[in-house]
Amino acid sequence: ALASATPTASLSASQHELVAAVGSTVQLNCTARDGLTADVSWQHNGRELELPRKDSQPAPGAQLRLEDVDVEHSGTYLCLVGGIVQTQVVLKVGRKPRQPEVQDCISRNADTFRCWWTVDDSDLDTHYRLFYTFNDGKRVRYECPEYEGVNSCYFGYEDTYLFTHYQFWVTATNALGSATSRSFFVDPTSDRVKPDPPRDVTARLR
């Protein structure tokens, strides 16, 4: 790959965003103004790519084929004709989210509690949501009342019910798919009460 100067953008340049799974084949098409593709080149993250030339292609370089892609293929691809950008594609390569797991739900004071779950690095933006229901036969689904980051949920006084069994589960969703955890059954205010340890305690011998 050869370093390239900053190209000039065309006012009619088309822009796209594409998400692909690791190991798949991606084909990028160059949409050139007026159909002119005689002098086509491609750049990846500002560096010029060496393109295969085939006599059977009527317009060499008009399409860029990437096989068995991985995360290193992610980035911005520019198609240039005569040094002018005609097409810009932002490619994101990653994986479907793995099945998350609710790790625990713990109360420090039997009045409020927190739940947290595992987070997977799929190389794509992944959104996690915690849902719950009660063992009351109504099967009404509720969602986390207050998220704390991407892997924790806080239940305040208004959402904590004493001596009540909850059923929790987490969904993980990104552009390639989704996954749902197994259900986690617990009564946080009786089964999982763990007060904070005392601080600044001193003992005096007599």
XYZ file of C-alpha atoms in Angstrom, residues 84 163 167:
3
model
C -11.727 13.109 -7.163
C -39.804 -10.542 49.696
C -37.131 -13.094 36.892
